[in-house]
Amino acid sequence: MNAKQRRRFAFAATLVVAGGVAAVLVVFALKDNVLYFYSPSDVFAKHVQAGVNFRIGGLVVVHSVDRGPGADVRFAVTDGRAQVPVRFHGVLPALFREGQGVVALGAIDEAGTFDASEVLAKHDERYMPPEVVAALKKAGRWKEGPQ
């Protein structure tokens, strides 16, 4: 190996090491911040501290929705193993209902209630926009029932 090849090898090795160090630093800096949401079980398992903003996702517990005065709403979110009470003040999405999937943004308080500032409702995987249904019916390709 001549001097020019040694310099190239040293340069390539330096690039590989620097890239690895940069990747490790990015992973440690992000930690759990890249997580889309916590399930109720994750909230208890990870001991999320009060006041830390995060997203919680799960199903709205049936018969848990309690509409208070004004736009106050209380409900519980579950993943089947644990459930977290949620408090929200505002207008809920049209797709929000018991038994349906939701993702809420907010923080848990000292009492263990998730104080949501935003609630997103998830439709099921069979949802199809009404315009598409109309177009399929017009084309004679629409089938009623589960598809």
CSV table of N, CA, C and O in Angstrom, one decimal, residues 39-41 44 56-67 73-87 92 95-104 119-120:
chain,number,residue,atom,x,y,z
A,39,SER,N,-49.5,3.6,24.2
A,39,SER,CA,-50.8,2.9,24.5
A,39,SER,C,-51.0,3.1,26.0
A,39,SER,O,-50.0,3.5,26.7
A,40,PRO,N,-52.2,2.9,26.5
A,40,PRO,CA,-52.4,3.0,28.0
A,40,PRO,C,-51.4,2.1,28.8
A,40,PRO,O,-50.9,2.5,29.8
A,41,SER,N,-51.1,0.9,28.3
A,41,SER,CA,-50.2,0.1,29.0
A,41,SER,C,-48.8,0.7,29.0
A,41,SER,O,-48.1,0.6,30.0
A,44,PHE,N,-48.3,3.4,31.8
A,44,PHE,CA,-48.0,2.8,33.1
A,44,PHE,C,-46.6,2.2,33.1
A,44,PHE,O,-45.9,2.3,34.1
A,56,ILE,N,-51.4,9.7,23.3
A,56,ILE,CA,-51.9,8.4,23.7
A,56,ILE,C,-52.9,7.9,22.7
A,56,ILE,O,-53.7,8.7,22.1
A,57,GLY,N,-52.8,6.6,22.4
A,57,GLY,CA,-53.7,6.0,21.5
A,57,GLY,C,-54.4,4.8,21.9
A,57,GLY,O,-53.8,4.0,22.7
A,58,GLY,N,-55.6,4.5,21.5
A,58,GLY,CA,-56.3,3.3,21.9
A,58,GLY,C,-57.7,3.4,21.5
A,58,GLY,O,-58.1,4.3,20.7
A,59,LEU,N,-58.5,2.6,22.1
A,59,LEU,CA,-60.0,2.6,21.8
A,59,LEU,C,-60.7,3.3,22.9
A,59,LEU,O,-60.4,3.2,24.1
A,60,VAL,N,-61.8,4.0,22.5
A,60,VAL,CA,-62.6,4.7,23.5
A,60,VAL,C,-63.4,3.6,24.2
A,60,VAL,O,-64.1,2.8,23.6
A,61,VAL,N,-63.4,3.6,25.5
A,61,VAL,CA,-64.1,2.6,26.3
A,61,VAL,C,-65.6,2.8,26.2
A,61,VAL,O,-66.1,3.9,26.3
A,62,VAL,N,-66.3,1.7,25.9
A,62,VAL,CA,-67.8,1.8,25.7
A,62,VAL,C,-68.4,2.2,27.0
A,62,VAL,O,-68.0,1.7,28.1
A,63,HIS,N,-69.3,3.1,27.0
A,63,HIS,CA,-70.1,3.7,28.1
A,63,HIS,C,-69.2,4.6,29.0
A,63,HIS,O,-69.5,4.8,30.2
A,64,SER,N,-68.1,5.1,28.5
A,64,SER,CA,-67.2,5.9,29.3
A,64,SER,C,-67.3,7.4,28.9
A,64,SER,O,-66.8,8.2,29.7
A,65,VAL,N,-68.0,7.7,27.8
A,65,VAL,CA,-68.1,9.1,27.4
A,65,VAL,C,-69.1,9.8,28.3
A,65,VAL,O,-70.2,9.4,28.4
A,66,ASP,N,-68.6,10.9,28.9
A,66,ASP,CA,-69.4,11.7,29.8
A,66,ASP,C,-69.3,13.2,29.3
A,66,ASP,O,-68.2,13.8,29.5
A,67,ARG,N,-70.3,13.7,28.8
A,67,ARG,CA,-70.3,15.1,28.3
A,67,ARG,C,-70.7,16.0,29.4
A,67,ARG,O,-71.8,15.9,29.9
A,73,VAL,N,-65.6,17.1,27.9
A,73,VAL,CA,-65.9,15.7,27.7
A,73,VAL,C,-64.9,14.9,28.4
A,73,VAL,O,-63.7,15.2,28.5
A,74,ARG,N,-65.4,13.8,29.1
A,74,ARG,CA,-64.5,12.9,29.7
A,74,ARG,C,-64.8,11.5,29.1
A,74,ARG,O,-65.9,11.1,28.9
A,75,PHE,N,-63.7,10.7,28.9
A,75,PHE,CA,-63.9,9.4,28.4
A,75,PHE,C,-62.6,8.6,28.8
A,75,PHE,O,-61.7,9.2,29.4
A,76,ALA,N,-62.6,7.4,28.6
A,76,ALA,CA,-61.4,6.5,28.9
A,76,ALA,C,-60.9,5.9,27.6
A,76,ALA,O,-61.7,5.5,26.7
A,77,VAL,N,-59.6,5.7,27.5
A,77,VAL,CA,-58.9,5.1,26.4
A,77,VAL,C,-58.3,3.8,26.9
A,77,VAL,O,-57.7,3.8,28.0
A,78,THR,N,-58.5,2.7,26.2
A,78,THR,CA,-58.0,1.4,26.6
A,78,THR,C,-57.2,0.7,25.4
A,78,THR,O,-57.5,1.1,24.2
A,79,ASP,N,-56.3,-0.2,25.8
A,79,ASP,CA,-55.7,-1.0,24.8
A,79,ASP,C,-56.0,-2.5,25.1
A,79,ASP,O,-55.4,-3.4,24.6
A,80,GLY,N,-57.0,-2.7,26.0
A,80,GLY,CA,-57.4,-4.0,26.3
A,80,GLY,C,-56.8,-4.5,27.6
A,80,GLY,O,-57.2,-5.4,28.2
A,81,ARG,N,-55.6,-3.9,28.0
A,81,ARG,CA,-54.9,-4.3,29.2
A,81,ARG,C,-55.0,-3.3,30.3
A,81,ARG,O,-55.0,-3.6,31.5
A,82,ALA,N,-55.0,-2.0,29.9
A,82,ALA,CA,-55.0,-0.9,30.8
A,82,ALA,C,-55.9,0.2,30.2
A,82,ALA,O,-56.2,0.2,29.0
A,83,GLN,N,-56.4,1.1,31.1
A,83,GLN,CA,-57.1,2.2,30.5
A,83,GLN,C,-56.8,3.5,31.3
A,83,GLN,O,-56.4,3.4,32.4
A,84,VAL,N,-56.8,4.6,30.6
A,84,VAL,CA,-56.5,5.9,31.1
A,84,VAL,C,-57.6,6.8,30.9
A,84,VAL,O,-58.2,6.9,29.8
A,85,PRO,N,-58.1,7.5,32.0
A,85,PRO,CA,-59.1,8.5,31.9
A,85,PRO,C,-58.6,9.7,31.1
A,85,PRO,O,-57.5,10.1,31.3
A,86,VAL,N,-59.4,10.3,30.2
A,86,VAL,CA,-59.0,11.4,29.4
A,86,VAL,C,-60.1,12.5,29.6
A,86,VAL,O,-61.3,12.3,29.7
A,87,ARG,N,-59.6,13.7,29.8
A,87,ARG,CA,-60.4,14.9,29.9
A,87,ARG,C,-60.1,15.8,28.7
A,87,ARG,O,-58.9,16.0,28.3
A,92,LEU,N,-65.2,17.6,19.6
A,92,LEU,CA,-64.7,16.3,19.2
A,92,LEU,C,-64.8,16.1,17.7
A,92,LEU,O,-65.8,16.6,17.1
A,95,LEU,N,-66.0,11.6,13.7
A,95,LEU,CA,-65.8,10.2,13.8
A,95,LEU,C,-65.6,9.6,15.2
A,95,LEU,O,-65.5,8.4,15.4
A,96,PHE,N,-65.6,10.5,16.2
A,96,PHE,CA,-65.4,10.1,17.6
A,96,PHE,C,-66.6,9.4,18.1
A,96,PHE,O,-67.7,9.9,18.0
A,97,ARG,N,-66.4,8.2,18.6
A,97,ARG,CA,-67.5,7.4,19.2
A,97,ARG,C,-66.9,6.3,20.1
A,97,ARG,O,-65.7,6.0,19.9
A,98,GLU,N,-67.7,5.8,20.9
A,98,GLU,CA,-67.3,4.7,21.8
A,98,GLU,C,-66.9,3.4,21.0
A,98,GLU,O,-67.5,3.1,20.0
A,99,GLY,N,-65.8,2.8,21.4
A,99,GLY,CA,-65.3,1.6,20.7
A,99,GLY,C,-64.5,1.9,19.5
A,99,GLY,O,-64.0,1.0,18.9
A,100,GLN,N,-64.3,3.2,19.2
A,100,GLN,CA,-63.5,3.6,18.0
A,100,GLN,C,-62.1,4.0,18.4
A,100,GLN,O,-61.9,4.5,19.6
A,101,GLY,N,-61.1,3.9,17.6
A,101,GLY,CA,-59.8,4.3,17.8
A,101,GLY,C,-59.6,5.8,17.9
A,101,GLY,O,-60.2,6.5,17.1
A,102,VAL,N,-58.8,6.3,18.8
A,102,VAL,CA,-58.5,7.7,18.9
A,102,VAL,C,-57.0,7.8,19.3
A,102,VAL,O,-56.4,7.0,19.8
A,103,VAL,N,-56.5,9.0,18.9
A,103,VAL,CA,-55.2,9.4,19.3
A,103,VAL,C,-55.4,10.8,19.9
A,103,VAL,O,-56.0,11.7,19.2
A,104,ALA,N,-54.9,11.0,21.1
A,104,ALA,CA,-55.1,12.3,21.8
A,104,ALA,C,-53.7,12.9,22.1
A,104,ALA,O,-52.8,12.1,22.5
A,119,VAL,N,-57.8,15.9,20.0
A,119,VAL,CA,-58.3,14.5,19.9
A,119,VAL,C,-58.5,14.2,18.4
A,119,VAL,O,-59.2,14.9,17.7
A,120,LEU,N,-57.9,13.1,18.0
A,120,LEU,CA,-58.0,12.7,16.6
A,120,LEU,C,-58.7,11.4,16.6
A,120,LEU,O,-58.3,10.4,17.3
